[in-house]
Amino acid sequence: MYTLTFRNNDVMPALGLGTWKSEKGEVYDAVLAALEAGYRHLDCAFIYGNEKEIGEALTEAYKRGIVQRSDLWITSKLWNDSHAKGSVVPALQQTLNDLQTDYLDLYLIHWPVAHKKGVLSTSKAEEQIPLSELPISETWTGMEEAVRKGLTKHIGVCNFGLQRLKDLVAVSNIKPEMNQVESHPYLQQNELLEYCKANDIHYTGYSPLGSPDRPGDLRKEDDPILLEDNTINAIAKRHKVSPAQVTLAWALQRGTSVIPKSVNPERIKANLKANDLKLSEEDMAAIKALDKNRRYLDGSFWFLKGGTYKKEDLWK
Ligand SMILES: NC(=O)C1=CN([C@@H]2O[C@H](COP(=O)(O)OP(=O)(O)OC[C@H]3O[C@@H](n4cnc5c(N)ncnc54)[C@H](OP(=O)(O)O)[C@@H]3O)[C@@H](O)[C@H]2O)C=CC1
Ligand SMILES: O=C1CO[C@H](CO)[C@@H](O)[C@@H]1O
């Protein structure tokens, strides 16, 4: 099993279970199936609306003796309406209650975007707060407080581009230990990954299968279908594995964490087996050549008329 080691020597299993879009009626069984299959890393978020069901599944898994809390790596994320310094710890406490645990292994700022308190999704610019008014440095102070209180062992960010990550490193007391970003063969983010590796920041790739179940309003007509890619399918055929296992093994072999979502027990099991697939140097080179800087989640939902969040600087 691939692992990533944190600064205090805590070890994160590199492949975890994604839970966005895992519906309330199915996520309970999916988490139990994953834990039975050997997953020890779960990727959660308040905004996914299913942390209560995940908490119930975890409690059931402890009761059945499948795992103990200390065997697990649990990540969750701070939503955009709780960026004010005093809102971070209460938001985290809500997540801890829902997940039925006393601490997280990793807590991440979900987006470099702030909303007014209580606004979960925005349709008007007035519902957003510009970062000039509520800067990431203030939110980060709340994140550091969460570590000091023992509510999370590690903190980090999601959806940060290179410059934004460097800016945070420059102002933080506890340096970020993770950047979770969209990452797959069509969006490899090599420069960002190199910076992370050089600065002791881990990198998790989300939507590693191309997020085929993302909602319709996040789709574009010309979106390529990652798992139908010819090169990936040819490599899969050669190794007698699935295209999903190839993209996951590629992510593991380049030293990143990866969090495929599934609620299907067979795919849950098969995805974890990407840990056993060894891609050759030629395979890795062929996949490297597929990069086309193509985002499935381009953040355009934050670019509201009259608002301060703009395409040209969201990913900077
Ligand atoms: N920090 C952030 O801003 C973000 C974080 N994330 C995290 O990353 C996780 C993964 O990304 P996500 O966007 O969900 O998409 P993924 O790329 O993981 O794709 C999930 C889809 O692939 C299907 N699938 C799973 N396994 C296979 C397989 N072996 N073969 C074919 N299809 C398969 C799933 O269906 P089925 O369930 O039926 O198996 C589902 O439709 C999220 O769930 C979330 O935890 C995602 C987006 C943003
Ligand atoms: O994790 C995520 C899943 O989907 C959301 C969009 O509705 C994103 O905001 C987010 O990054």
XYZ file of C-alpha atoms and ligand atoms in Angstrom:
375
model
C 0.000 0.000 0.000
C 1.322 3.444 -0.911
C 1.549 5.878 2.012
C 2.540 9.504 2.612
C 4.426 10.498 5.766
C 3.660 13.802 7.458
C 6.105 16.086 9.314
C 5.444 14.453 12.692
C 5.744 10.986 11.099
C 1.983 10.384 10.965
C 1.264 8.122 8.012
C -1.619 8.612 5.590
C -2.673 5.751 3.302
C -2.267 7.368 -0.111
C -5.484 6.006 -1.642
C -8.686 7.079 0.101
C -12.415 6.896 -0.548
C -14.038 10.040 -2.001
C -17.554 10.835 -0.742
C -18.866 13.789 -2.797
C -22.184 12.787 -4.438
C -22.383 9.607 -2.333
C -26.056 9.881 -1.459
C -27.360 9.556 2.070
C -28.990 6.181 1.349
C -25.794 4.715 -0.126
C -22.822 6.274 1.644
C -23.330 4.203 4.826
C -22.924 0.928 2.916
C -20.131 2.373 0.775
C -18.052 3.305 3.832
C -18.557 -0.116 5.425
C -17.688 -1.841 2.129
C -14.557 0.285 1.837
C -13.409 -0.420 5.384
C -14.061 -4.162 4.884
C -12.036 -4.017 1.664
C -9.094 -2.432 3.501
C -9.493 1.326 2.969
C -8.181 3.313 5.923
C -8.519 6.847 4.495
C -11.820 8.693 3.976
C -12.209 12.055 2.256
C -15.209 13.972 3.594
C -16.560 17.533 3.629
C -19.304 19.412 5.441
C -20.727 20.571 2.102
C -21.231 16.994 0.862
C -24.180 16.801 3.285
C -23.471 13.189 4.270
C -21.075 13.396 7.230
C -23.794 12.166 9.659
C -24.283 8.959 7.671
C -20.526 8.494 7.418
C -20.308 8.929 11.217
C -22.990 6.265 11.692
C -21.092 3.883 9.410
C -17.862 4.513 11.321
C -19.532 3.813 14.654
C -20.960 0.590 13.221
C -17.498 -0.390 11.936
C -15.969 0.140 15.402
C -18.810 -1.908 16.938
C -18.290 -4.762 14.473
C -14.535 -4.663 15.158
C -13.620 -3.932 11.526
C -11.398 -0.995 12.533
C -10.618 1.293 15.446
C -10.540 5.063 15.116
C -6.752 5.035 15.459
C -6.467 2.856 12.323
C -8.112 5.533 10.190
C -7.128 8.710 8.392
C -10.150 11.022 8.228
C -10.049 14.256 6.233
C -12.771 16.906 6.158
C -13.100 20.448 4.841
C -14.145 23.885 6.052
C -16.944 25.341 3.967
C -16.787 28.823 2.447
C -19.327 30.385 4.831
C -17.117 29.724 7.867
C -13.906 31.512 6.895
C -14.096 34.105 9.710
C -11.510 33.286 12.380
C -14.161 32.622 15.036
C -16.212 30.379 12.751
C -13.536 27.780 11.988
C -13.538 25.867 15.284
C -17.374 25.745 15.538
C -17.570 24.487 11.930
C -15.015 21.803 12.714
C -16.895 20.849 15.878
C -20.046 20.301 13.817
C -18.097 17.993 11.487
C -16.626 16.101 14.466
C -20.111 15.604 15.946
C -21.454 14.390 12.616
C -18.531 12.033 12.025
C -18.780 10.853 15.668
C -15.112 11.421 16.372
C -13.034 13.621 18.694
C -10.455 14.654 16.117
C -9.692 14.766 12.420
C -6.417 13.703 10.889
C -6.600 16.504 8.342
C -8.796 19.605 7.990
C -8.670 21.599 4.763
C -9.916 25.009 3.639
C -12.237 23.844 0.840
C -11.912 26.854 -1.507
C -10.101 30.208 -1.552
C -13.576 31.750 -1.707
C -15.577 33.254 1.187
C -19.366 33.423 1.613
C -21.496 35.283 4.112
C -22.278 33.147 7.166
C -25.019 30.597 6.487
C -24.828 30.957 2.690
C -23.944 27.502 1.383
C -24.286 28.200 -2.308
C -24.150 31.608 -3.935
C -26.108 33.024 -6.836
C -25.475 36.757 -6.247
C -22.223 38.625 -5.681
C -23.610 40.137 -2.423
C -23.573 36.633 -0.901
C -19.799 36.457 -1.313
C -17.117 38.173 0.752
C -14.059 39.408 -1.155
C -10.741 37.978 0.057
C -9.589 41.581 0.544
C -12.135 41.772 3.408
C -11.743 38.256 4.781
C -8.266 37.108 3.810
C -7.052 33.521 3.869
C -4.501 34.553 6.524
C -7.408 35.188 8.946
C -9.035 31.844 8.141
C -5.678 30.165 8.602
C -5.407 31.596 12.143
C -8.657 29.735 12.912
C -7.222 26.563 11.360
C -4.098 26.874 13.539
C -6.304 27.297 16.602
C -8.041 24.012 15.687
C -4.648 22.244 15.747
C -3.727 23.819 19.094
C -7.042 22.632 20.559
C -6.323 19.066 19.392
C -9.363 19.004 17.086
C -7.302 18.153 14.021
C -3.787 16.774 13.701
C -2.943 18.408 10.386
C -4.215 21.333 8.323
C -4.080 22.245 4.691
C -5.980 23.652 1.741
C -7.801 22.684 -1.427
C -7.949 24.368 -4.807
C -4.903 26.580 -4.176
C -2.731 27.541 -7.134
C 1.015 28.003 -6.840
C 1.122 31.711 -5.921
C -1.705 31.449 -3.393
C 0.027 28.501 -1.726
C 3.338 30.370 -1.568
C 1.543 33.375 -0.037
C 0.028 31.161 2.657
C 3.350 29.487 3.417
C 4.861 32.961 3.875
C 2.325 34.109 6.506
C 1.561 30.891 8.404
C 2.902 29.744 11.760
C 1.852 26.151 11.152
C 2.689 25.587 7.483
C 0.030 23.912 5.321
C 0.707 20.183 4.949
C -1.667 19.381 2.082
C -2.996 20.891 -1.119
C -5.944 18.909 -2.486
C -6.556 19.810 -6.121
C -8.140 18.355 -9.222
C -5.577 16.014 -10.730
C -5.635 13.292 -13.378
C -3.844 12.565 -16.666
C -5.594 15.508 -18.397
C -4.695 17.965 -15.569
C -1.329 17.001 -14.148
C -0.334 20.300 -12.458
C 3.359 19.344 -12.571
C 4.709 22.723 -11.475
C 2.394 22.813 -8.473
C 3.352 19.239 -7.562
C 7.067 20.035 -7.796
C 6.628 23.045 -5.491
C 4.679 20.909 -3.000
C 7.343 18.196 -2.990
C 10.124 20.742 -2.501
C 8.294 22.373 0.399
C 7.117 19.361 2.364
C 3.488 19.829 1.356
C 1.541 16.745 0.288
C -0.684 16.753 -2.781
C -3.987 14.922 -3.143
C -5.597 14.502 -6.552
C -9.372 14.812 -6.633
C -11.670 13.701 -9.471
C -8.988 11.162 -10.505
C -11.468 9.273 -12.720
C -12.661 12.441 -14.445
C -15.695 12.876 -12.160
C -18.171 11.266 -14.587
C -21.090 11.687 -12.137
C -20.651 15.419 -11.530
C -23.910 17.352 -11.800
C -25.032 18.601 -15.206
C -24.432 22.260 -14.426
C -20.729 21.489 -13.950
C -20.415 19.873 -17.383
C -19.386 21.334 -20.706
C -20.352 19.859 -24.039
C -16.793 19.259 -25.140
C -15.603 17.638 -21.889
C -13.394 14.659 -22.803
C -14.186 11.337 -21.070
C -11.022 10.380 -19.231
C -11.757 6.669 -18.766
C -12.333 6.291 -22.530
C -8.878 7.644 -23.383
C -7.138 5.375 -25.937
C -3.713 5.474 -24.309
C -5.104 4.679 -20.856
C -7.198 1.850 -22.296
C -4.226 0.393 -24.169
C -2.136 0.390 -20.970
C -5.056 -1.156 -19.052
C -5.395 -3.907 -21.636
C -1.687 -4.700 -21.498
C -1.739 -5.058 -17.708
C -5.193 -6.768 -17.702
C -6.601 -4.127 -15.363
C -9.281 -1.423 -15.675
C -8.690 2.121 -16.996
C -9.599 3.424 -13.500
C -6.826 1.325 -11.954
C -4.351 2.798 -14.457
C -5.190 6.435 -13.595
C -5.076 5.651 -9.865
C -1.754 3.772 -10.090
C -0.297 6.680 -12.098
C -1.291 9.077 -9.292
C 0.218 6.819 -6.610
C 3.447 6.303 -8.554
C 4.010 10.046 -8.955
C 3.977 10.362 -5.163
C 0.511 11.791 -4.613
C -2.540 10.781 -2.652
C -5.690 10.015 -4.633
C -9.347 9.782 -3.558
C -11.623 8.009 -6.069
C -15.320 8.116 -5.191
C -17.463 5.032 -5.539
C -20.599 3.629 -3.935
C -20.328 0.368 -5.862
C -18.766 -2.415 -3.728
C -17.011 -4.086 -6.663
C -15.470 -0.808 -7.892
C -14.573 0.170 -4.328
C -12.549 -3.059 -4.018
C -11.043 -2.831 -7.490
C -9.938 0.791 -7.059
C -7.950 -0.072 -3.927
C -6.068 -2.725 -5.934
C -4.417 0.101 -7.896
C -1.898 -0.098 -5.036
C -0.695 -3.419 -6.529
C -0.358 -2.277 -10.139
C 3.167 -1.391 -11.247
C 3.226 0.842 -14.315
C 6.435 0.832 -16.355
C 8.497 3.926 -17.122
C 7.085 3.790 -20.653
C 3.519 3.687 -19.306
C 4.244 6.663 -17.031
C 5.783 8.598 -19.940
C 2.826 7.849 -22.205
C 0.413 9.112 -19.542
C 2.568 12.187 -18.929
C 2.094 13.088 -22.595
C -1.714 13.204 -22.131
C -1.647 16.410 -20.070
C -3.878 19.099 -21.560
C -4.500 21.352 -18.565
C -8.174 20.399 -18.708
C -10.314 21.001 -15.617
C -13.601 19.195 -15.050
C -14.317 21.545 -12.089
C -13.153 24.917 -13.332
C -14.631 26.967 -10.469
C -16.800 28.979 -12.855
C -19.625 28.695 -10.286
C -17.758 31.345 -8.226
C -17.616 33.932 -11.007
C -20.782 35.931 -10.337
C -21.827 39.142 -12.049
C -20.311 42.092 -10.178
C -18.358 39.789 -7.827
C -14.661 39.900 -7.020
C -13.837 36.254 -7.798
C -12.509 36.105 -11.348
C -11.417 33.324 -13.639
C -8.071 35.003 -14.284
C -6.991 34.790 -10.650
C -8.883 31.884 -9.021
C -6.191 29.384 -9.967
C -3.196 31.709 -9.701
N -11.552 19.499 -2.606
C -12.412 19.644 -3.568
O -12.768 20.770 -3.958
C -12.964 18.452 -4.247
C -12.784 17.220 -3.693
N -13.287 16.089 -4.295
C -13.095 14.786 -3.618
O -12.563 13.858 -4.574
C -13.410 12.730 -4.667
C -13.342 12.099 -6.050
O -13.720 12.994 -7.072
P -15.124 12.932 -7.844
O -15.315 14.260 -8.458
O -16.158 12.395 -6.927
O -14.923 11.936 -9.044
P -14.103 10.623 -9.422
O -13.140 11.031 -10.470
O -13.631 9.902 -8.222
O -15.249 9.789 -10.137
C -16.352 9.246 -9.451
C -17.231 8.548 -10.475
O -16.525 7.457 -11.062
C -17.283 6.256 -10.914
N -16.327 5.174 -10.652
C -15.709 4.838 -9.511
N -14.864 3.816 -9.675
C -14.931 3.487 -10.972
C -14.306 2.502 -11.748
N -13.418 1.646 -11.222
N -14.604 2.441 -13.075
C -15.504 3.304 -13.615
N -16.137 4.249 -12.925
C -15.862 4.345 -11.612
C -18.217 6.514 -9.757
O -19.395 5.745 -9.869
P -19.893 4.726 -8.690
O -19.992 5.526 -7.433
O -21.224 4.271 -9.197
O -18.874 3.640 -8.643
C -18.517 7.983 -9.971
O -19.491 8.117 -10.979
C -14.781 13.320 -4.297
O -15.747 12.326 -4.063
C -14.402 14.174 -3.122
O -14.204 13.368 -1.982
C -13.923 16.183 -5.516
C -14.143 17.392 -6.097
C -13.693 18.632 -5.502
O -15.693 19.236 -3.341
C -16.493 19.784 -4.066
C -17.597 19.125 -4.698
O -18.494 19.913 -5.405
C -18.658 21.249 -5.170
C -19.439 21.936 -6.261
O -20.802 21.743 -6.099
C -17.353 21.904 -5.063
O -17.559 23.146 -4.504
C -16.387 21.190 -4.239
O -15.110 21.483 -4.548
